[in-house]
mmCIF file of C-alpha atoms in Angstrom:
data_model
loop_
_atom_site.group_PDB
_atom_site.id
_atom_site.type_symbol
_atom_site.label_atom_id
_atom_site.label_comp_id
_atom_site.label_asym_id
_atom_site.label_seq_id
_atom_site.Cartn_x
_atom_site.Cartn_y
_atom_site.Cartn_z
ATOM 1 C CA MET F 1 0.121 -0.059 -0.015
ATOM 2 C CA ALA F 2 1.350 3.359 -1.068
ATOM 3 C CA GLY F 3 1.706 5.796 1.757
ATOM 4 C CA ALA F 4 4.017 8.141 3.399
ATOM 5 C CA ALA F 5 6.554 6.570 5.561
ATOM 6 C CA ALA F 6 7.413 8.741 8.655
ATOM 7 C CA GLN F 7 11.071 9.461 9.153
ATOM 8 C CA PRO F 8 12.557 8.251 12.361
ATOM 9 C CA HIS F 9 12.993 10.448 15.323
ATOM 10 C CA THR F 10 15.976 12.805 15.073
ATOM 11 C CA LYS F 11 18.859 13.031 17.637
ATOM 12 C CA SER F 12 16.935 15.790 19.552
ATOM 13 C CA GLY F 13 13.975 13.486 19.944
ATOM 14 C CA LYS F 14 11.633 15.371 17.865
ATOM 15 C CA LYS F 15 9.607 13.776 15.084
ATOM 16 C CA ALA F 16 10.873 14.858 11.691
ATOM 17 C CA LEU F 17 8.320 16.635 9.555
ATOM 18 C CA ASP F 18 9.529 15.263 6.244
ATOM 19 C CA ALA F 19 7.835 12.226 5.028
ATOM 20 C CA GLU F 20 9.044 9.914 2.136
ATOM 21 C CA ILE F 21 6.296 8.757 -0.254
ATOM 22 C CA ASN F 22 6.629 5.103 -1.303
ATOM 23 C CA LEU F 23 7.117 5.379 -4.998
ATOM 24 C CA VAL F 24 7.194 1.752 -5.877
ATOM 25 C CA PRO F 25 3.395 1.181 -6.487
ATOM 26 C CA PHE F 26 3.320 4.399 -8.581
ATOM 27 C CA ILE F 27 6.166 2.959 -10.701
ATOM 28 C CA ASP F 28 4.365 -0.227 -11.047
ATOM 29 C CA LEU F 29 1.169 1.464 -12.221
ATOM 30 C CA LEU F 30 3.217 3.744 -14.672
ATOM 31 C CA SER F 31 4.998 0.693 -16.030
ATOM 32 C CA CYS F 32 1.632 -1.095 -16.645
ATOM 33 C CA CYS F 33 0.329 1.966 -18.388
ATOM 34 C CA ILE F 34 3.352 2.252 -20.531
ATOM 35 C CA SER F 35 3.119 -1.421 -21.588
ATOM 36 C CA PHE F 36 -0.570 -1.163 -22.501
ATOM 37 C CA LEU F 37 -0.177 2.047 -24.403
ATOM 38 C CA LEU F 38 2.819 0.826 -26.333
ATOM 39 C CA ILE F 39 0.909 -2.336 -27.264
ATOM 40 C CA THR F 40 -2.157 -0.544 -28.399
ATOM 41 C CA ALA F 41 -0.400 2.341 -30.006
ATOM 42 C CA VAL F 42 -1.288 3.288 -33.598
ATOM 43 C CA TRP F 43 1.718 4.815 -35.263
ATOM 44 C CA THR F 44 0.294 5.632 -38.518
ATOM 45 C CA GLN F 45 -2.729 7.868 -38.755
ATOM 46 C CA ILE F 46 -4.785 6.890 -41.705
ATOM 47 C CA ALA F 47 -7.371 9.184 -43.335
ATOM 48 C CA GLY F 48 -10.385 8.332 -45.405
ATOM 49 C CA LEU F 49 -11.480 10.282 -48.388
ATOM 50 C CA GLN F 50 -15.120 9.375 -49.055
ATOM 51 C CA VAL F 51 -16.163 9.377 -52.692
ATOM 52 C CA ALA F 52 -19.116 8.190 -54.665
ATOM 53 C CA SER F 53 -18.682 6.360 -57.801
ATOM 54 C CA SER F 54 -20.636 7.198 -60.920
ATOM 55 C CA GLY F 55 -22.874 4.095 -60.793
ATOM 56 C CA GLY F 56 -23.511 4.374 -56.955
ATOM 57 C CA PRO F 57 -26.580 5.779 -55.353
ATOM 58 C CA PRO F 58 -26.550 9.584 -55.449
ATOM 59 C CA GLU F 59 -25.934 11.392 -52.095
ATOM 60 C CA PRO F 60 -28.922 13.351 -50.988
ATOM 61 C CA GLN F 61 -28.243 17.044 -51.482
ATOM 62 C CA GLN F 62 -30.316 19.567 -49.500
ATOM 63 C CA LYS F 63 -29.797 22.543 -51.827
ATOM 64 C CA GLN F 64 -29.898 22.143 -55.593
ATOM 65 C CA GLU F 65 -30.105 25.939 -56.248
ATOM 66 C CA GLN F 66 -27.108 27.880 -57.630
ATOM 67 C CA THR F 67 -25.152 24.784 -58.397
ATOM 68 C CA VAL F 68 -23.600 23.779 -61.659
ATOM 69 C CA ASP F 69 -22.442 20.426 -63.125
ATOM 70 C CA LEU F 70 -18.766 20.744 -62.324
ATOM 71 C CA LYS F 71 -16.327 18.243 -63.805
ATOM 72 C CA LEU F 72 -12.621 17.840 -63.216
ATOM 73 C CA LEU F 73 -10.765 15.870 -65.925
ATOM 74 C CA LEU F 74 -7.395 14.510 -65.160
ATOM 75 C CA THR F 75 -5.590 13.915 -68.469
ATOM 76 C CA GLU F 76 -2.036 13.344 -69.493
ATOM 77 C CA LYS F 77 -1.718 17.223 -70.184
ATOM 78 C CA GLY F 78 -3.099 18.322 -66.826
ATOM 79 C CA TYR F 79 -6.262 19.303 -65.076
ATOM 80 C CA GLN F 80 -9.411 20.392 -67.116
ATOM 81 C CA LEU F 81 -12.113 22.099 -65.066
ATOM 82 C CA THR F 82 -15.413 22.184 -66.970
ATOM 83 C CA MET F 83 -18.742 23.541 -66.208
ATOM 84 C CA PRO F 84 -21.562 24.484 -68.561
ATOM 85 C CA GLY F 85 -20.392 27.305 -70.817
ATOM 86 C CA ALA F 86 -16.806 27.330 -69.596
ATOM 87 C CA ALA F 87 -13.664 25.275 -69.276
ATOM 88 C CA VAL F 88 -10.268 25.979 -67.734
ATOM 89 C CA GLU F 89 -7.200 24.062 -68.405
ATOM 90 C CA ILE F 90 -4.387 23.782 -65.849
ATOM 91 C CA PRO F 91 -1.407 22.223 -67.738
ATOM 92 C CA LYS F 92 1.114 19.913 -65.748
ATOM 93 C CA VAL F 93 4.190 21.723 -64.413
ATOM 94 C CA THR F 94 7.691 20.357 -63.921
ATOM 95 C CA SER F 95 8.082 18.838 -60.592
ATOM 96 C CA THR F 96 11.203 18.949 -58.338
ATOM 97 C CA GLY F 97 11.981 15.400 -59.553
ATOM 98 C CA GLY F 98 12.261 16.675 -63.206
ATOM 99 C CA GLY F 99 8.990 14.887 -64.472
ATOM 100 C CA ALA F 100 5.559 16.467 -65.296
ATOM 101 C CA ALA F 101 3.213 16.741 -62.422
ATOM 102 C CA PHE F 102 -0.330 18.024 -61.858
ATOM 103 C CA ASP F 103 -0.383 21.653 -60.729
ATOM 104 C CA ARG F 104 -2.191 21.081 -57.443
ATOM 105 C CA ARG F 105 -1.567 24.658 -56.195
ATOM 106 C CA SER F 106 -3.328 26.204 -59.230
ATOM 107 C CA LEU F 107 -6.087 23.733 -58.968
ATOM 108 C CA ALA F 108 -6.662 24.775 -55.253
ATOM 109 C CA GLU F 109 -6.693 28.373 -56.407
ATOM 110 C CA LYS F 110 -9.031 27.953 -59.161
ATOM 111 C CA LEU F 111 -11.463 25.916 -56.965
ATOM 112 C CA LYS F 112 -11.305 28.584 -54.246
ATOM 113 C CA THR F 113 -12.236 31.224 -56.854
ATOM 114 C CA LEU F 114 -15.156 29.078 -58.114
ATOM 115 C CA LYS F 115 -16.331 28.312 -54.511
ATOM 116 C CA ALA F 116 -16.334 32.012 -53.723
ATOM 117 C CA SER F 117 -18.564 32.761 -56.736
ATOM 118 C CA LEU F 118 -20.868 29.612 -56.119
ATOM 119 C CA PRO F 119 -20.993 29.182 -52.252
ATOM 120 C CA ASP F 120 -23.687 26.656 -52.476
ATOM 121 C CA GLN F 121 -21.656 24.242 -54.860
ATOM 122 C CA SER F 122 -20.757 21.153 -53.046
ATOM 123 C CA ALA F 123 -20.698 18.524 -55.781
ATOM 124 C CA ILE F 124 -17.791 17.816 -58.231
ATOM 125 C CA THR F 125 -17.152 14.755 -60.548
ATOM 126 C CA VAL F 126 -13.509 13.867 -60.948
ATOM 127 C CA GLN F 127 -12.873 12.063 -64.064
ATOM 128 C CA PRO F 128 -9.295 10.577 -64.410
ATOM 129 C CA GLU F 129 -7.786 8.858 -67.360
ATOM 130 C CA ASP F 130 -6.817 5.313 -66.907
ATOM 131 C CA ALA F 131 -3.164 6.085 -66.608
ATOM 132 C CA VAL F 132 -3.546 8.564 -63.809
ATOM 133 C CA ALA F 133 -1.921 7.182 -60.557
ATOM 134 C CA TYR F 134 -3.767 6.669 -57.294
ATOM 135 C CA ASP F 135 -1.708 9.321 -55.672
ATOM 136 C CA ASP F 136 -2.910 12.075 -58.141
ATOM 137 C CA LEU F 137 -6.355 10.894 -57.829
ATOM 138 C CA VAL F 138 -6.158 11.036 -54.006
ATOM 139 C CA SER F 139 -4.531 14.362 -53.940
ATOM 140 C CA THR F 140 -7.001 15.834 -56.490
ATOM 141 C CA VAL F 141 -10.080 14.557 -54.194
ATOM 142 C CA ASP F 142 -8.180 15.979 -51.196
ATOM 143 C CA ILE F 143 -7.865 19.300 -52.726
ATOM 144 C CA CYS F 144 -11.589 19.313 -53.701
ATOM 145 C CA LEU F 145 -12.470 18.443 -50.169
ATOM 146 C CA GLY F 146 -10.129 21.169 -48.837
ATOM 147 C CA GLU F 147 -12.104 23.604 -50.847
ATOM 148 C CA GLN F 148 -15.484 22.563 -49.308
ATOM 149 C CA LEU F 149 -16.529 20.505 -52.435
ATOM 150 C CA ARG F 150 -17.761 17.727 -50.136
ATOM 151 C CA ASN F 151 -19.686 15.555 -52.603
ATOM 152 C CA VAL F 152 -16.942 14.177 -54.838
ATOM 153 C CA THR F 153 -17.942 11.562 -57.443
ATOM 154 C CA VAL F 154 -15.233 9.668 -59.167
ATOM 155 C CA ALA F 155 -16.156 8.492 -62.653
ATOM 156 C CA PRO F 156 -13.826 7.089 -65.541
ATOM 157 C CA LEU F 157 -12.992 9.498 -68.348
ATOM 158 C CA ASN F 158 -13.392 7.053 -71.148
ATOM 159 C CA MET N 1 52.762 -6.790 19.099
ATOM 160 C CA ALA N 2 49.330 -6.995 18.248
ATOM 161 C CA ILE N 3 48.318 -8.861 15.168
ATOM 162 C CA VAL N 4 46.616 -6.608 12.683
ATOM 163 C CA GLU N 5 44.783 -7.255 9.327
ATOM 164 C CA PRO N 6 47.150 -6.382 6.514
ATOM 165 C CA GLY N 7 46.419 -3.286 4.417
ATOM 166 C CA LYS N 8 46.469 0.319 4.411
ATOM 167 C CA ARG N 9 46.321 2.024 7.940
ATOM 168 C CA PRO N 10 45.934 5.631 8.557
ATOM 169 C CA GLY N 11 48.184 7.357 10.818
ATOM 170 C CA PRO N 12 47.028 8.678 14.190
ATOM 171 C CA ARG N 13 46.286 12.185 12.792
ATOM 172 C CA ILE N 14 44.294 10.924 9.719
ATOM 173 C CA GLU N 15 42.530 8.477 12.030
ATOM 174 C CA GLN N 16 41.270 11.456 14.037
ATOM 175 C CA SER N 17 40.116 13.484 11.114
ATOM 176 C CA ARG N 18 36.487 13.671 10.485
ATOM 177 C CA VAL N 19 37.011 13.836 6.680
ATOM 178 C CA PHE N 20 39.668 11.479 5.918
ATOM 179 C CA SER N 21 39.092 8.778 8.469
ATOM 180 C CA LYS N 22 35.870 7.561 6.692
ATOM 181 C CA LYS N 23 38.196 6.338 3.887
ATOM 182 C CA PHE N 24 39.750 3.826 6.259
ATOM 183 C CA ALA N 25 36.706 2.897 8.220
ATOM 184 C CA ARG N 26 36.401 -0.932 8.394
ATOM 185 C CA GLY N 27 32.942 -1.115 9.668
ATOM 186 C CA LYS N 28 30.329 -3.245 7.955
ATOM 187 C CA LYS N 29 28.632 -1.297 5.157
ATOM 188 C CA SER N 30 24.850 -1.388 4.953
ATOM 189 C CA GLY N 31 23.636 -3.756 2.069
ATOM 190 C CA TYR N 32 20.861 -1.204 1.046
ATOM 191 C CA ALA N 33 21.523 1.614 -1.402
ATOM 192 C CA GLY N 34 18.998 4.402 -1.640
ATOM 193 C CA LEU N 35 17.873 4.819 -5.343
ATOM 194 C CA MET N 36 16.814 8.091 -6.703
ATOM 195 C CA LEU N 37 13.333 7.273 -8.121
ATOM 196 C CA THR N 38 12.195 10.777 -8.774
ATOM 197 C CA SER N 39 13.690 11.224 -12.099
ATOM 198 C CA LEU N 40 12.544 7.772 -13.166
ATOM 199 C CA VAL N 41 8.984 8.694 -12.118
ATOM 200 C CA ASP N 42 9.301 11.874 -14.243
ATOM 201 C CA MET N 43 10.470 10.133 -17.189
ATOM 202 C CA PHE N 44 7.653 7.458 -16.946
ATOM 203 C CA THR N 45 5.053 10.165 -16.501
ATOM 204 C CA ILE N 46 6.205 11.958 -19.597
ATOM 205 C CA ILE N 47 6.181 8.687 -21.554
ATOM 206 C CA VAL N 48 2.481 7.949 -20.368
ATOM 207 C CA ILE N 49 1.333 11.521 -21.408
ATOM 208 C CA PHE N 50 3.123 11.181 -24.770
ATOM 209 C CA LEU N 51 1.515 7.788 -25.417
ATOM 210 C CA LEU N 52 -1.910 8.897 -24.154
ATOM 211 C CA MET N 53 -1.849 11.715 -26.670
ATOM 212 C CA ASN N 54 -1.279 9.339 -29.492
ATOM 213 C CA PHE N 55 -3.766 6.871 -28.221
ATOM 214 C CA SER N 56 -6.498 5.929 -30.722
ATOM 215 C CA ALA N 57 -9.635 4.033 -29.410
ATOM 216 C CA ASN N 58 -10.397 2.736 -32.978
ATOM 217 C CA GLY N 59 -7.113 0.755 -33.219
ATOM 218 C CA GLU N 60 -5.712 -0.350 -36.488
ATOM 219 C CA VAL N 61 -8.377 -0.216 -39.294
ATOM 220 C CA LEU N 62 -6.157 -1.219 -42.175
ATOM 221 C CA TYR N 63 -3.644 -3.927 -42.536
ATOM 222 C CA MET N 64 -0.380 -1.959 -43.213
ATOM 223 C CA SER N 65 1.758 -3.632 -45.836
ATOM 224 C CA LYS N 66 5.259 -2.855 -47.015
ATOM 225 C CA ASP N 67 4.099 -3.271 -50.726
ATOM 226 C CA ILE N 68 1.647 -0.464 -50.333
ATOM 227 C CA LYS N 69 2.930 3.095 -49.956
ATOM 228 C CA LEU N 70 -0.192 5.260 -49.388
ATOM 229 C CA PRO N 71 -0.571 8.798 -50.577
ATOM 230 C CA ASP N 72 -0.812 11.728 -48.342
ATOM 231 C CA ALA N 73 -4.143 13.517 -47.682
ATOM 232 C CA TYR N 74 -4.625 16.706 -45.653
ATOM 233 C CA HIS N 75 -8.450 16.821 -45.378
ATOM 234 C CA GLY N 76 -9.267 13.329 -44.837
ATOM 235 C CA ALA N 77 -11.839 12.071 -42.186
ATOM 236 C CA GLN N 78 -11.174 9.245 -39.740
ATOM 237 C CA LEU N 79 -11.601 5.823 -41.356
ATOM 238 C CA GLU N 80 -14.414 3.563 -40.091
ATOM 239 C CA ARG N 81 -14.199 0.020 -39.590
ATOM 240 C CA ALA N 82 -15.262 -1.628 -42.986
ATOM 241 C CA PRO N 83 -14.159 -4.337 -45.360
ATOM 242 C CA VAL N 84 -10.756 -3.511 -46.740
ATOM 243 C CA ILE N 85 -9.741 -3.874 -50.446
ATOM 244 C CA SER N 86 -5.826 -3.758 -50.630
ATOM 245 C CA VAL N 87 -4.242 -3.122 -54.047
ATOM 246 C CA SER N 88 -0.437 -3.467 -54.141
ATOM 247 C CA GLY N 89 1.707 -3.846 -57.313
ATOM 248 C CA ASP N 90 1.201 -7.616 -57.249
ATOM 249 C CA ALA N 91 -2.143 -8.516 -55.851
ATOM 250 C CA VAL N 92 -5.503 -7.354 -54.998
ATOM 251 C CA THR N 93 -6.687 -8.638 -51.529
ATOM 252 C CA PHE N 94 -10.057 -8.469 -49.762
ATOM 253 C CA ASP N 95 -9.692 -8.498 -46.036
ATOM 254 C CA GLY N 96 -6.184 -10.146 -46.077
ATOM 255 C CA ARG N 97 -7.202 -12.786 -48.740
ATOM 256 C CA GLN N 98 -5.797 -12.536 -52.307
ATOM 257 C CA VAL N 99 -8.686 -12.519 -54.898
ATOM 258 C CA THR N 100 -6.813 -11.536 -58.058
ATOM 259 C CA SER N 101 -3.533 -10.155 -59.377
ATOM 260 C CA THR N 102 -3.126 -6.600 -60.214
ATOM 261 C CA ASP N 103 -1.601 -7.471 -63.645
ATOM 262 C CA ASP N 104 -4.945 -9.113 -64.636
ATOM 263 C CA LEU N 105 -6.910 -5.911 -63.826
ATOM 264 C CA VAL N 106 -4.350 -3.811 -65.792
ATOM 265 C CA LYS N 107 -4.488 -6.105 -68.933
ATOM 266 C CA GLY N 108 -8.146 -6.659 -69.147
ATOM 267 C CA ASP N 109 -10.600 -4.337 -71.032
ATOM 268 C CA VAL N 110 -13.740 -5.454 -69.288
ATOM 269 C CA LEU N 111 -14.763 -3.561 -66.170
ATOM 270 C CA ASN N 112 -16.077 -6.395 -64.103
ATOM 271 C CA VAL N 113 -13.851 -8.498 -61.574
ATOM 272 C CA PRO N 114 -15.853 -11.621 -60.841
ATOM 273 C CA GLU N 115 -13.605 -12.840 -57.907
ATOM 274 C CA LEU N 116 -13.864 -9.523 -56.138
ATOM 275 C CA GLU N 117 -17.548 -9.265 -56.746
ATOM 276 C CA ASP N 118 -18.115 -12.688 -55.402
ATOM 277 C CA ALA N 119 -16.198 -11.933 -52.164
ATOM 278 C CA LEU N 120 -17.959 -8.596 -51.677
ATOM 279 C CA ARG N 121 -21.399 -10.161 -52.092
ATOM 280 C CA ASP N 122 -20.441 -12.938 -49.570
ATOM 281 C CA GLU N 123 -19.391 -10.089 -47.177
ATOM 282 C CA ARG N 124 -22.678 -8.118 -47.848
ATOM 283 C CA ARG N 125 -24.680 -11.470 -47.153
ATOM 284 C CA ARG N 126 -22.699 -12.079 -44.019
ATOM 285 C CA TYR N 127 -23.342 -8.704 -42.571
ATOM 286 C CA GLU N 128 -26.902 -8.765 -43.455
ATOM 287 C CA THR N 129 -27.330 -12.262 -41.714
ATOM 288 C CA ILE N 130 -25.583 -10.984 -38.601
ATOM 289 C CA HIS N 131 -27.484 -7.784 -38.392
ATOM 290 C CA ALA N 132 -30.893 -9.099 -39.573
ATOM 291 C CA ARG N 133 -32.503 -8.214 -36.207
ATOM 292 C CA ASP N 134 -30.507 -5.162 -35.625
ATOM 293 C CA PRO N 135 -32.333 -2.225 -37.239
ATOM 294 C CA GLU N 136 -29.837 0.149 -35.851
ATOM 295 C CA HIS N 137 -27.037 -1.155 -37.969
ATOM 296 C CA PRO N 138 -28.240 -1.383 -41.518
ATOM 297 C CA PHE N 139 -26.035 -2.212 -44.476
ATOM 298 C CA ARG N 140 -24.453 0.993 -45.591
ATOM 299 C CA GLY N 141 -22.195 -0.282 -48.293
ATOM 300 C CA LEU N 142 -18.937 1.067 -46.741
ATOM 301 C CA VAL N 143 -15.788 -0.204 -48.069
ATOM 302 C CA ASN N 144 -12.137 0.959 -47.744
ATOM 303 C CA VAL N 145 -9.864 1.044 -50.669
ATOM 304 C CA GLN N 146 -6.193 0.980 -49.891
ATOM 305 C CA ALA N 147 -3.922 1.164 -52.830
ATOM 306 C CA ASP N 148 -0.228 1.893 -53.549
ATOM 307 C CA ARG N 149 0.290 5.436 -54.784
ATOM 308 C CA LYS N 150 1.545 4.254 -58.268
ATOM 309 C CA ILE N 151 -1.383 2.042 -59.047
ATOM 310 C CA PRO N 152 -3.085 3.353 -62.237
ATOM 311 C CA PHE N 153 -6.843 4.552 -62.170
ATOM 312 C CA LYS N 154 -7.672 1.705 -64.560
ATOM 313 C CA VAL N 155 -7.237 -0.793 -61.692
ATOM 314 C CA ILE N 156 -9.071 1.489 -59.290
ATOM 315 C CA LYS N 157 -11.898 1.946 -61.725
ATOM 316 C CA ARG N 158 -12.639 -1.796 -62.071
ATOM 317 C CA ILE N 159 -12.439 -2.183 -58.322
ATOM 318 C CA MET N 160 -14.914 0.686 -57.919
ATOM 319 C CA PHE N 161 -17.094 -1.039 -60.448
ATOM 320 C CA ALA N 162 -16.992 -4.308 -58.658
ATOM 321 C CA CYS N 163 -17.864 -2.517 -55.379
ATOM 322 C CA ASN N 164 -20.939 -0.917 -57.065
ATOM 323 C CA GLN N 165 -22.012 -4.124 -58.556
ATOM 324 C CA SER N 166 -22.014 -5.688 -55.063
ATOM 325 C CA GLY N 167 -23.827 -2.824 -53.316
ATOM 326 C CA PHE N 168 -20.977 -1.186 -51.832
ATOM 327 C CA GLY N 169 -21.436 2.388 -52.949
ATOM 328 C CA ASN N 170 -19.683 4.231 -50.038
ATOM 329 C CA ILE N 171 -16.076 4.021 -50.999
ATOM 330 C CA ASN N 172 -13.369 5.446 -48.749
ATOM 331 C CA PHE N 173 -9.906 5.933 -50.396
ATOM 332 C CA ALA N 174 -7.247 5.351 -47.783
ATOM 333 C CA ALA N 175 -4.376 7.754 -47.481
ATOM 334 C CA LEU N 176 -1.926 8.896 -44.829
ATOM 335 C CA ALA N 177 -3.208 11.678 -42.762
ATOM 336 C CA LYS N 178 -1.082 14.751 -42.738
ATOM 337 C CA GLU N 179 -1.324 17.925 -40.754
ATOM 338 C CA GLY N 180 -0.865 21.257 -42.533
ATOM 339 C CA GLU N 181 -2.373 23.713 -44.841
ATOM 340 C CA GLY N 182 -2.195 21.579 -48.175
ATOM 341 C CA PRO N 183 0.130 20.044 -50.743
ATOM 342 C CA ARG N 184 2.960 22.063 -51.797
ATOM 343 C CA LYS N 185 4.984 19.509 -53.409
ATOM 344 C CA VAL N 186 5.246 20.889 -57.150
ATOM 345 C CA ALA N 187 7.756 23.387 -57.453
ATOM 346 C CA LEU N 188 7.221 25.802 -60.437
ATOM 347 C CA LYS N 189 10.359 26.485 -62.416
#
């Protein structure tokens, strides 16, 4: 039992005021906690990006006003953002590794501008080509979610 | 002459000294040594706090494999427990069981993946049987897709099609959760 062990009487016969706490049970408890937490620790935090596929059931939307049919195409040339009556191309840029990569920063800026003009817009259809890597697809969906376009649908381009 | 134990003996002056006489003291030493436990307890407390801050009640949702390097995501939500489809460069697995090889999905032109669809239908049937009398947990068609970052969309497309065909319409793409403002990987020249 943990407790404070009283110090023995001093030479003068007075009882010492200092008490020594028995730390051993406390150390036992901490050791058990550390063992349990180490065993159950999750070192990699995994995130989930929820998407709907083109053939799946449509997500119920509360507001349909002031929204447009927004599509984001991922081609070998880069991004192509299309909506009725307008299309914006965002070509690939040279990455630090030397290869061509999707210009994610420009896409984020374009989506931010679009969201500012259409605040009720929450749906977007991402259409990648077959050769587009999973990394680029996930990054694109991530950018869409970051710009508050929460209903992301993934559909094949061809 | 008295018989004495061999060894160093202090002179009379040193023997009287309060400081130096202890060096030559021949009394029996106590077997107990006091340990300084305070720093140990401090260290343990810091470790417990650190581990508690990293603690996740959900546990491991995905089977992490060295063949699968997940992409990063900055705006992802927490993954829920659901059947997991893992796509590495070699194989496509469903809840740890290999259902087909990735090469087969890359080569074929048709969309359907019968092996995966069968496994998903079995999983759906199993879930609906278990929760038949549990209206609070209806079948939501939730599935987690975990793929290597280099896997082409052609493979993902076929997997998504198989999920749709089997009634799994809520697809979660797994990614490594990152903190921060957003991706800044591409450097403009």
